[in-house]
Coordinates of C-alpha atoms in Angstrom, one line a residue:
X1 CA 15.9 -11.7 9.6
X2 CA 16.3 -13.3 6.1
X3 CA 12.6 -13.0 5.3
X4 CA 13.0 -9.2 5.3
X5 CA 15.9 -9.2 2.9
X6 CA 15.6 -6.6 0.2
X7 CA 16.5 -6.6 -3.5
X8 CA 18.7 -3.7 -4.5
X9 CA 17.6 -1.3 -7.2
X10 CA 20.5 -2.4 -9.3
X11 CA 19.5 -6.0 -9.0
X12 CA 15.9 -5.2 -9.9
X13 CA 16.9 -3.2 -13.0
X14 CA 19.4 -5.9 -14.1
X15 CA 16.6 -8.5 -14.3
X16 CA 14.8 -6.5 -17.0
X17 CA 17.7 -7.3 -19.4
X18 CA 17.7 -11.1 -18.9
X19 CA 17.3 -13.0 -22.2
X20 CA 14.0 -14.8 -22.4
X21 CA 12.7 -13.0 -19.3
X22 CA 12.4 -9.4 -20.5
X23 CA 9.4 -7.5 -21.9
X24 CA 9.1 -5.5 -25.1
X25 CA 8.7 -1.7 -24.6
X26 CA 5.8 -0.5 -26.8
X27 CA 3.6 1.8 -24.7
X28 CA 3.5 5.5 -24.5
X29 CA 2.0 7.8 -21.8
X30 CA -1.3 8.1 -23.6
X31 CA -1.7 4.3 -23.8
X32 CA -1.2 4.3 -20.0
X33 CA -3.7 7.1 -19.4
X34 CA -6.3 5.3 -21.5
X35 CA -5.6 2.1 -19.7
X36 CA -6.2 3.8 -16.4
X37 CA -9.5 5.2 -17.6
X38 CA -10.4 1.8 -19.0
X39 CA -9.9 0.0 -15.7
X40 CA -11.4 2.6 -13.4
X41 CA -14.5 3.6 -15.4
X42 CA -16.6 0.5 -15.6
X43 CA -20.2 -0.2 -14.7
X44 CA -19.7 1.7 -11.4
X45 CA -19.8 5.1 -13.1
X46 CA -23.5 4.5 -13.8
X47 CA -24.5 3.2 -10.4
X48 CA -22.1 4.0 -7.5
X49 CA -22.7 7.7 -7.4
X50 CA -26.5 7.3 -7.2
X51 CA -26.2 4.7 -4.4
X52 CA -23.8 7.0 -2.4
X53 CA -26.2 10.0 -2.9
X54 CA -29.3 8.0 -1.9
X55 CA -28.0 6.3 1.2
X56 CA -25.0 8.3 2.4
X57 CA -24.4 11.9 1.3
X58 CA -27.3 13.3 -0.8
X59 CA -26.1 16.0 -3.3
X60 CA -22.9 16.4 -1.3
X61 CA -21.8 13.1 -2.9
X62 CA -20.0 15.5 -5.3
X63 CA -17.7 16.2 -2.4
X64 CA -17.4 12.5 -1.6
X65 CA -16.1 12.0 -5.2
X66 CA -13.6 14.8 -4.9
X67 CA -12.3 13.5 -1.5
X68 CA -12.1 10.0 -2.8
X69 CA -10.3 11.3 -6.0
X70 CA -7.8 13.2 -3.9
X71 CA -7.0 10.2 -1.7
X72 CA -6.7 7.9 -4.7
X73 CA -4.7 10.5 -6.6
X74 CA -2.3 10.8 -3.7
X75 CA -1.9 7.0 -3.6
X76 CA -1.3 7.0 -7.3
X77 CA 1.4 9.7 -7.0
X78 CA 3.2 7.2 -4.7
X79 CA 3.1 4.7 -7.5
X80 CA 4.3 7.4 -9.9
X81 CA 7.4 8.1 -7.9
X82 CA 8.3 4.5 -7.6
X83 CA 7.6 3.8 -11.3
X84 CA 9.9 6.7 -12.3
X85 CA 12.6 5.2 -10.2
X86 CA 12.0 1.5 -10.8
X87 CA 10.4 1.1 -14.2
X88 CA 9.9 -2.7 -13.8
X89 CA 7.0 -5.1 -14.0
X90 CA 5.3 -6.0 -10.8
X91 CA 4.0 -2.7 -9.5
X92 CA 3.5 -2.6 -5.7
X93 CA 5.2 -6.1 -5.4
X94 CA 8.4 -4.8 -7.0
X95 CA 8.4 -1.5 -5.0
X96 CA 7.9 -3.3 -1.7
X97 CA 10.7 -5.9 -2.5
X98 CA 13.2 -3.0 -2.9
X99 CA 12.2 -1.3 0.4
X100 CA 10.4 -3.3 3.0
X101 CA 11.6 -6.8 2.4
X102 CA 10.9 -10.1 0.7
X103 CA 8.1 -11.4 2.9
X104 CA 6.1 -8.2 2.7
X105 CA 6.7 -8.2 -1.1
X106 CA 5.3 -11.7 -1.2
X107 CA 2.3 -10.7 0.8
X108 CA 1.6 -7.8 -1.5
X109 CA 2.1 -9.9 -4.6
X110 CA -0.2 -12.5 -3.2
X111 CA -2.8 -9.8 -2.5
X112 CA -2.5 -8.4 -6.0
X113 CA -3.1 -11.9 -7.4
X114 CA -6.2 -12.1 -5.3
X115 CA -7.3 -8.6 -6.3
X116 CA -6.9 -9.1 -10.1
X117 CA -8.0 -12.7 -10.3
X118 CA -11.2 -12.0 -8.4
X119 CA -11.8 -8.7 -10.1
X120 CA -11.3 -10.1 -13.6
X121 CA -13.6 -13.1 -12.8
X122 CA -16.3 -11.0 -11.2
X123 CA -16.4 -8.4 -14.0
X124 CA -16.3 -11.1 -16.7
X125 CA -19.3 -12.7 -15.0
X126 CA -21.1 -9.4 -14.8
X127 CA -20.2 -8.6 -18.4
X128 CA -22.2 -11.7 -19.5
X129 CA -25.2 -10.6 -17.4
X130 CA -25.2 -7.0 -18.8
X131 CA -24.7 -8.3 -22.3
X132 CA -27.8 -10.4 -21.9
X133 CA -29.7 -7.4 -20.5
X134 CA -28.6 -5.2 -23.4
X135 CA -29.6 -7.7 -26.0
X136 CA -33.0 -8.1 -24.4
X137 CA -33.5 -4.3 -24.4
X138 CA -32.7 -4.4 -28.1
X139 CA -35.3 -7.1 -28.7
X140 CA -32.8 -10.0 -29.1
X141 CA -33.7 -13.2 -27.2
X142 CA -30.3 -14.4 -26.1
X143 CA -29.1 -16.4 -23.1
X144 CA -25.4 -17.1 -22.6
X145 CA -26.0 -19.7 -20.0
X146 CA -25.8 -23.4 -21.1
X147 CA -26.3 -26.6 -19.2
X148 CA -24.0 -29.5 -19.6
X149 CA -25.2 -32.4 -17.5
X150 CA -25.6 -31.0 -14.0
X151 CA -23.2 -28.1 -14.6
X152 CA -24.5 -24.6 -15.5
X153 CA -21.9 -22.7 -17.5
X154 CA -22.0 -19.1 -18.7
X155 CA -20.2 -19.0 -22.1
X156 CA -20.1 -15.1 -22.3
X157 CA -17.2 -14.8 -19.8
X158 CA -15.2 -17.5 -21.6
X159 CA -15.6 -15.7 -25.0
X160 CA -14.6 -12.2 -23.7
X161 CA -11.6 -13.6 -21.7
X162 CA -10.4 -15.7 -24.6
X163 CA -10.6 -12.6 -26.9
X164 CA -8.5 -10.4 -24.7
X165 CA -6.1 -13.1 -23.8
X166 CA -5.4 -13.7 -27.5
X167 CA -4.7 -10.0 -28.0
X168 CA -2.4 -9.8 -25.1
X169 CA -0.4 -12.8 -26.2
X170 CA 0.0 -11.3 -29.7
X171 CA 1.4 -8.1 -28.1
X172 CA 0.7 -5.6 -25.3
X173 CA 0.4 -2.7 -27.8
X174 CA -2.2 -4.5 -29.9
X175 CA -4.3 -5.1 -26.8
X176 CA -3.8 -1.5 -25.7
X177 CA -4.9 -0.2 -29.1
X178 CA -8.1 -2.2 -29.1
X179 CA -8.8 -1.4 -25.5
X180 CA -8.1 2.3 -26.2
X181 CA -10.7 2.3 -29.1
X182 CA -13.3 0.8 -26.8
X183 CA -12.5 3.2 -24.0
X184 CA -12.9 6.2 -26.2
X185 CA -16.3 4.9 -27.3
X186 CA -17.2 4.2 -23.7
X187 CA -16.3 7.8 -22.7
X188 CA -18.3 9.1 -25.6
X189 CA -21.3 7.2 -24.2
X190 CA -20.8 8.6 -20.7
X191 CA -20.4 12.2 -22.0
X192 CA -23.5 11.8 -24.2
X193 CA -25.6 10.7 -21.2
X194 CA -24.1 13.5 -19.1
X195 CA -25.0 16.2 -21.6
X196 CA -28.5 14.7 -22.1
X197 CA -28.9 14.6 -18.3
X198 CA -28.1 18.3 -17.9
X199 CA -31.3 19.2 -19.7
X200 CA -33.2 17.7 -16.8
X201 CA -31.2 19.2 -13.9
X202 CA -33.1 21.4 -11.5
X203 CA -31.4 23.7 -8.9
X204 CA -33.9 22.8 -6.1
X205 CA -32.6 19.2 -6.2
X206 CA -29.3 20.4 -4.8
X207 CA -31.0 21.8 -1.7
X208 CA -30.0 21.0 1.0
X209 CA -26.5 20.4 -0.4
X210 CA -25.5 18.6 2.8
X211 CA -28.6 17.0 4.4
X212 CA -28.6 16.9 8.2
X213 CA -27.1 13.8 9.7
X214 CA -29.3 10.9 10.9
X215 CA -28.9 7.3 12.0
X216 CA -28.4 5.0 9.1
X217 CA -31.5 3.0 8.2
X218 CA -29.7 0.1 6.7
X219 CA -27.8 -1.3 9.8
X220 CA -27.8 -5.0 9.9
X221 CA -28.0 -7.5 12.7
X222 CA -25.6 -9.8 10.9
X223 CA -22.3 -9.2 12.7
X224 CA -20.3 -10.7 9.8
X225 CA -21.6 -8.1 7.4
X226 CA -20.8 -5.1 9.7
X227 CA -17.9 -2.8 8.9
X228 CA -14.9 -3.9 11.0
X229 CA -14.7 -0.5 12.8
X230 CA -18.4 -0.7 13.7
X231 CA -18.0 -4.3 15.0
X232 CA -14.9 -3.3 17.0
X233 CA -16.3 -0.1 18.6
X234 CA -20.0 -0.9 18.8
X235 CA -20.8 2.5 17.2
X236 CA -23.9 2.9 15.0
X237 CA -23.1 4.4 11.6
X238 CA -24.9 7.6 10.4
X239 CA -26.1 8.8 7.0
X240 CA -25.8 12.3 5.5
X241 CA -24.1 15.3 7.1
X242 CA -20.3 15.2 7.4
X243 CA -20.2 11.5 8.4
X244 CA -22.3 10.8 5.3
X245 CA -19.9 12.6 3.1
X246 CA -17.0 10.5 4.5
X247 CA -18.8 7.2 4.4
X248 CA -19.9 8.1 0.8
X249 CA -16.2 8.8 0.0
X250 CA -15.4 5.3 1.3
X251 CA -18.0 3.8 -1.0
X252 CA -17.1 5.7 -4.2
X253 CA -13.4 5.3 -3.6
X254 CA -13.7 1.8 -4.9
X255 CA -14.8 3.2 -8.2
X256 CA -11.3 4.6 -8.7
X257 CA -9.5 1.4 -8.0
X258 CA -7.4 0.1 -10.8
X259 CA -4.6 2.6 -11.4
X260 CA -2.2 0.3 -9.5
X261 CA -2.6 -2.1 -12.5
X262 CA -1.2 0.6 -14.8
X263 CA 2.1 0.6 -12.9
X264 CA 2.5 -3.1 -13.7
X265 CA 3.2 -2.1 -17.3
X266 CA 6.3 0.0 -16.5
X267 CA 8.7 -2.5 -18.1
X268 CA 6.7 -2.3 -21.3
X269 CA 6.6 1.5 -21.5
X270 CA 8.9 3.6 -23.7
X271 CA 10.8 6.2 -21.6
X272 CA 9.1 4.9 -18.5
X273 CA 10.6 7.4 -16.0
X274 CA 8.6 10.1 -17.8
X275 CA 5.7 8.3 -19.4
X276 CA 4.5 6.2 -16.4
X277 CA 4.0 9.1 -14.0
X278 CA 2.5 11.3 -16.7
X279 CA 0.1 8.6 -17.9
X280 CA -1.0 7.7 -14.4
X281 CA -1.7 11.4 -13.5
X282 CA -3.5 12.2 -16.7
X283 CA -5.6 9.1 -16.3
X284 CA -6.7 9.8 -12.7
X285 CA -7.5 13.4 -13.6
X286 CA -9.8 12.3 -16.4
X287 CA -11.5 9.8 -14.2
X288 CA -12.2 12.4 -11.4
X289 CA -13.7 14.7 -14.0
X290 CA -16.0 12.0 -15.4
X291 CA -17.2 10.8 -12.0
X292 CA -17.9 14.4 -10.7
X293 CA -19.9 15.2 -13.9
X294 CA -22.0 12.0 -13.5
X295 CA -22.5 12.8 -9.8
X296 CA -23.7 16.4 -10.6
X297 CA -26.2 15.1 -13.2
X298 CA -27.5 12.2 -11.1
X299 CA -28.2 14.4 -8.0
X300 CA -29.4 17.3 -10.1
X301 CA -32.0 15.4 -12.1
X302 CA -33.9 14.1 -9.1
X303 CA -34.0 14.5 -5.3
X304 CA -31.7 12.2 -3.4
X305 CA -34.9 11.1 -1.5
X306 CA -36.4 9.8 -4.7
X307 CA -33.2 7.8 -5.4
X308 CA -33.4 6.4 -1.8
X309 CA -36.9 5.1 -2.6
X310 CA -35.4 2.6 -5.1
X311 CA -33.6 -0.5 -3.8
X312 CA -30.6 -0.3 -6.2
X313 CA -30.6 3.2 -7.7
X314 CA -28.4 4.1 -10.7
X315 CA -28.0 6.8 -13.3
X316 CA -30.7 4.9 -15.3
X317 CA -33.0 5.3 -12.3
X318 CA -32.7 9.1 -12.5
X319 CA -33.6 9.1 -16.2
X320 CA -36.6 6.8 -15.6
X321 CA -37.9 9.1 -12.8
X322 CA -37.9 12.0 -15.2
X323 CA -39.5 10.0 -18.0
X324 CA -36.5 9.5 -20.2
X325 CA -36.6 5.7 -20.6
X326 CA -34.7 5.8 -23.8
X327 CA -31.5 6.4 -21.8
X328 CA -31.6 2.8 -20.4
X329 CA -30.5 1.3 -23.7
X330 CA -27.6 3.7 -24.1
X331 CA -26.5 3.2 -20.5
X332 CA -26.7 -0.6 -20.9
X333 CA -24.5 -0.4 -24.0
X334 CA -22.0 1.8 -22.1
X335 CA -21.9 -0.7 -19.3
X336 CA -21.1 -3.6 -21.7
X337 CA -18.2 -1.5 -23.2
X338 CA -17.1 -0.3 -19.8
X339 CA -16.8 -3.8 -18.3
X340 CA -15.0 -5.2 -21.4
X341 CA -12.1 -2.7 -21.2
X342 CA -11.7 -3.4 -17.5
X343 CA -11.3 -7.1 -18.1
X344 CA -8.4 -6.6 -20.5
X345 CA -6.4 -4.4 -18.2
X346 CA -7.0 -6.8 -15.2
X347 CA -5.8 -9.8 -17.3
X348 CA -2.7 -7.8 -18.2
X349 CA -2.0 -6.8 -14.7
X350 CA -2.5 -10.3 -13.2
X351 CA 0.0 -11.8 -15.6
X352 CA 2.6 -9.1 -15.0
X353 CA 2.5 -9.5 -11.2
X354 CA 2.9 -13.3 -11.4
X355 CA 5.6 -12.6 -14.1
X356 CA 7.6 -10.5 -11.6
X357 CA 7.2 -13.0 -8.8
X358 CA 8.2 -15.9 -11.1
X359 CA 11.3 -14.0 -12.4
X360 CA 12.4 -13.8 -8.7
X361 CA 11.7 -17.5 -8.4
X362 CA 9.2 -16.9 -5.6
X363 CA 6.9 -18.8 -8.0
X364 CA 8.2 -21.3 -10.6
X365 CA 10.6 -19.4 -12.9
X366 CA 9.3 -21.1 -16.0
X367 CA 6.2 -18.9 -15.8
X368 CA 8.2 -15.8 -16.6
X369 CA 9.5 -17.1 -20.0
X370 CA 8.6 -14.6 -22.8
X371 CA 7.7 -15.6 -26.3
X372 CA 8.5 -14.2 -29.8
X373 CA 6.1 -11.3 -29.3
X374 CA 7.9 -10.1 -26.2
X375 CA 5.0 -11.1 -23.9
X376 CA 4.8 -13.9 -21.2
X377 CA 2.5 -16.0 -23.5
X378 CA 2.2 -19.2 -21.4
X379 CA 1.5 -17.1 -18.3
X380 CA -1.0 -14.9 -20.0
X381 CA -2.8 -18.0 -21.3
X382 CA -2.8 -19.7 -17.9
X383 CA -4.2 -16.5 -16.3
X384 CA -6.9 -16.4 -19.0
X385 CA -7.9 -20.0 -18.5
X386 CA -8.2 -19.7 -14.7
X387 CA -10.2 -16.4 -14.9
X388 CA -12.5 -18.0 -17.5
X389 CA -13.1 -21.1 -15.4
X390 CA -13.9 -19.2 -12.2
X391 CA -16.1 -16.7 -14.0
X392 CA -18.0 -19.3 -16.0
X393 CA -18.6 -22.0 -13.3
X394 CA -18.7 -20.3 -9.9
X395 CA -21.0 -17.9 -8.1
X396 CA -18.4 -15.3 -7.0
X397 CA -20.5 -12.3 -6.0
X398 CA -19.6 -12.8 -2.3
X399 CA -15.9 -12.4 -3.2
X400 CA -16.1 -9.0 -4.7
X401 CA -15.0 -7.2 -1.5
X402 CA -11.8 -9.2 -1.6
X403 CA -10.8 -7.1 -4.6
X404 CA -11.0 -3.9 -2.5
X405 CA -9.0 -5.2 0.5
X406 CA -6.3 -6.5 -1.7
X407 CA -5.9 -3.2 -3.5
X408 CA -6.0 -1.1 -0.3
X409 CA -3.4 -3.2 1.4
X410 CA -1.1 -2.6 -1.6
X411 CA -1.8 1.1 -1.6
X412 CA -0.9 1.3 2.1
X413 CA 2.4 -0.5 1.9
X414 CA 3.5 1.5 -1.2
X415 CA 2.7 4.8 0.6
X416 CA 4.8 3.6 3.6
X417 CA 7.6 2.6 1.3
X418 CA 8.0 6.1 -0.1
X419 CA 9.7 7.8 2.9
X420 CA 11.6 4.5 3.6
X421 CA 13.1 4.6 0.1
X422 CA 13.8 8.4 0.3
X423 CA 15.9 7.7 3.4
X424 CA 17.5 4.5 2.2
X425 CA 18.5 5.6 -1.3
X426 CA 18.4 9.4 -1.6
X427 CA 21.0 9.1 -4.4
X428 CA 18.6 7.5 -6.9
X429 CA 17.4 9.8 -9.7
X430 CA 13.6 10.3 -9.5
X431 CA 11.9 11.8 -12.5
X432 CA 8.9 12.5 -10.3
X433 CA 8.7 13.1 -6.5
X434 CA 5.5 13.1 -4.5
X435 CA 5.3 16.5 -2.7
X436 CA 5.1 16.8 1.1
X437 CA 7.2 13.8 2.1
X438 CA 6.8 12.2 4.6
X439 CA 3.5 13.8 5.7
X440 CA 1.6 13.1 2.5
X441 CA 2.6 9.4 2.1
X442 CA 1.7 8.8 5.8
X443 CA -1.7 10.5 5.4
X444 CA -2.3 8.3 2.3
X445 CA -1.5 5.2 4.3
X446 CA -3.8 6.2 7.1
X447 CA -6.6 7.0 4.7
X448 CA -6.3 3.6 3.1
X449 CA -6.3 1.9 6.5
X450 CA -9.5 3.8 7.3
X451 CA -11.1 2.6 4.1
X452 CA -10.0 -1.0 4.9
X453 CA -11.7 -0.8 8.3
X454 CA -14.9 0.1 6.5
X455 CA -14.9 -3.3 4.9
X456 CA -17.0 -6.1 6.5
X457 CA -15.8 -8.5 9.2
X458 CA -16.4 -11.4 6.8
X459 CA -14.1 -9.8 4.2
X460 CA -11.3 -9.5 6.8
X461 CA -11.7 -13.1 7.8
X462 CA -11.4 -14.3 4.2
X463 CA -8.4 -11.9 3.8
X464 CA -6.6 -13.5 6.7
X465 CA -7.3 -17.0 5.4
X466 CA -5.9 -16.0 2.0
X467 CA -2.8 -14.5 3.6
X468 CA -2.2 -17.6 5.6
X469 CA -2.4 -19.8 2.5
X470 CA 0.0 -17.5 0.7
X471 CA 2.5 -17.5 3.6
X472 CA 2.4 -21.3 3.6
X473 CA 3.3 -21.3 -0.1
X474 CA 6.2 -18.9 0.6
X475 CA 7.5 -21.0 3.5
X476 CA 7.4 -24.2 1.4
X477 CA 8.7 -22.9 -1.9
X478 CA 9.4 -19.2 -2.2
X479 CA 11.8 -18.8 0.7
X480 CA 14.2 -21.6 -0.3
X481 CA 14.0 -20.9 -4.1
X482 CA 14.3 -17.1 -4.0
X483 CA 17.0 -15.9 -6.4
X484 CA 17.9 -13.2 -3.9
X485 CA 18.1 -15.7 -1.0
X486 CA 20.2 -18.3 -3.0
X487 CA 22.7 -15.5 -4.1
X488 CA 21.8 -16.0 -7.7
X489 CA 20.9 -12.4 -8.3
X490 CA 24.1 -11.2 -6.7
X491 CA 26.2 -13.6 -8.7
X492 CA 24.5 -12.5 -12.0
X493 CA 24.9 -8.8 -11.2
X494 CA 28.6 -9.3 -10.4
X495 CA 29.1 -11.3 -13.6
X496 CA 27.4 -8.6 -15.6
X497 CA 29.7 -5.9 -14.1
X498 CA 32.8 -8.1 -14.8
X499 CA 31.6 -8.5 -18.4
X500 CA 31.1 -4.8 -18.8
X501 CA 34.6 -4.1 -17.4
X502 CA 36.1 -6.7 -19.7
X503 CA 34.3 -5.2 -22.7
X504 CA 35.5 -1.7 -21.8
X505 CA 39.1 -2.9 -21.8
X506 CA 39.1 -5.0 -24.9
X507 CA 39.8 -2.3 -27.5
X508 CA 42.9 -2.4 -29.7
X509 CA 45.1 0.1 -27.9
X510 CA 43.9 3.0 -25.7
X511 CA 45.7 6.2 -26.1
X512 CA 46.0 8.7 -23.3
X513 CA 46.0 12.2 -24.7
X514 CA 48.1 14.9 -23.1
X515 CA 47.0 18.3 -24.1
X516 CA 50.1 20.5 -24.2
X517 CA 49.7 23.7 -22.4
X518 CA 52.0 25.6 -24.7
X519 CA 50.9 29.2 -24.7
X520 CA 52.3 29.7 -28.2
X521 CA 50.5 26.6 -29.6
X522 CA 52.0 23.8 -31.6
X523 CA 55.0 24.5 -33.7
X524 CA 55.1 24.2 -37.4
X525 CA 54.8 20.6 -38.6
X526 CA 53.4 19.4 -35.2
X527 CA 50.0 18.0 -34.8
X528 CA 47.5 19.6 -32.4
X529 CA 49.5 18.9 -29.4
X530 CA 48.3 15.3 -28.7
X531 CA 51.0 13.0 -27.5
X532 CA 50.5 9.3 -27.6
X533 CA 51.9 7.2 -24.8
X534 CA 51.3 3.9 -26.5
X535 CA 54.9 2.8 -25.7
X536 CA 54.1 2.8 -22.0
X537 CA 51.7 0.0 -22.2
X538 CA 54.8 -2.2 -22.8
X539 CA 52.8 -4.7 -24.8
X540 CA 50.7 -5.9 -21.8
X541 CA 47.0 -5.5 -21.2
X542 CA 45.5 -2.6 -23.2
X543 CA 45.4 0.7 -21.3
X544 CA 42.2 2.3 -20.2
X545 CA 41.8 6.0 -20.2
X546 CA 40.5 7.2 -16.8
X547 CA 41.0 10.9 -17.3
X548 CA 42.5 13.5 -19.5
X549 CA 45.7 14.9 -18.1
X550 CA 47.0 18.5 -18.8
X551 CA 50.7 18.8 -18.9
X552 CA 53.2 21.4 -20.2
X553 CA 55.5 20.6 -23.1
X554 CA 58.4 20.1 -20.8
X555 CA 56.8 17.3 -18.8
X556 CA 58.4 13.9 -19.3
X557 CA 56.3 11.4 -21.1
X558 CA 56.0 9.1 -18.1
X559 CA 54.3 11.9 -16.2
X560 CA 51.9 12.4 -19.0
X561 CA 51.0 8.8 -18.8
X562 CA 50.3 8.8 -15.1
X563 CA 46.6 8.3 -15.6
X564 CA 47.0 5.0 -17.4
X565 CA 45.7 2.1 -15.4

């Protein structure tokens, strides 16, 4: 079927050299590692561990973080293999297009747009909320909400989105440097809080490390808010014990989401086949260490039962319970920094996914036009405007789960695509290979599907509606305008090959050297034994040297010229 047509690796790489539709390579592996930490370590590092400990796993939430980190790390390794082979903008969309077909690539691209648009909007909104809270803690009376007629608008998201959009238009490296500085400051805050928290840790709070399993107390009668697996099987979820560790892993897994965004910058990375996998792996390792440290401090400072007595426990809750109220201000400042860095990376990723889809003409091609700074300026501005409007004017809390399902669907298809590509194109050089193929990628796909089934029924319904809308757009526009479907990509690749062949044969005169195999060496007065065969071109098209040809002195000249095309 034509909807499953795939774009070859050669076609994909050729697109990166198109004038006016190519990106400037400015990023190194450390930029990518910092970017990964920036997008994964947000407000969740101060809250998600405490919630998982209180209601799911107790002190064994530490194991939940390790399990989630391993699953996310394995998924990230799938991205690393593809990025080392296809260092092109678009991340999971581009990888899927080259393996599983156009319609699935469209679905993933559409999912990634949903993920990054919703995530950037939600986090921009929360950034304004936490900014207000931090300023109030510091004694500053500030409210970013303004009323214009009957409309209530939060100006804080508009300001932060406009700031990062401007940086990204001026250059990806500029944005990465600013984001990197803020990320380092954010990590310093996290480490300071962790070190301070260790002074309050008590060994008895880790006992029992794995509390006995019991029926979950927070089951709901609202069918739409039940996890899909629970609704489908009628089973009652449990807390603590081994099931609690696994359900805790499902919860904290979402704190690791964001590394797929890093892969969207492959086309802007120097030496991407080395730097993209390295940056991704260093980033995920740093994130796992930070989250485990915070989990150890949170569960060591107070009993998990004390955390469960609070409606929305966080790291700040643990400090308050031990009488260290001063930590609230530092944690609030860390959250403001944490959310800001996430916003920039999501704005970057959103624009790069749409850029890749536009360059393939599945979306209007004009969106992929790059400016003088080597960035898709008009697209970056459009993305910023949409995110700012959604964040400033709409209540979007209910859409936050859409971020998770969009990411997990992308993770699943990329994992499936690894063994497909290994079988389809074993000849392609891969600077990095995920070990244990095909077992590890299949396990990654199954783990991601399991996490998806832990999302609510309502989230799945909204996801299906979003997919239906996307498929309608593909049917109306993308299918008929696709550069792959119209043959434009194939024609351009052929024209490029013809031009390269013409360029290789346009020299003055090619000489074919025949190295004389004279044991005694050249005679006095002779040159080093190189015999030109220029006369055998007969004044026609210049000759092309295909191979050196060894011949003894006695060989006729025409034999020495046998390799001339």
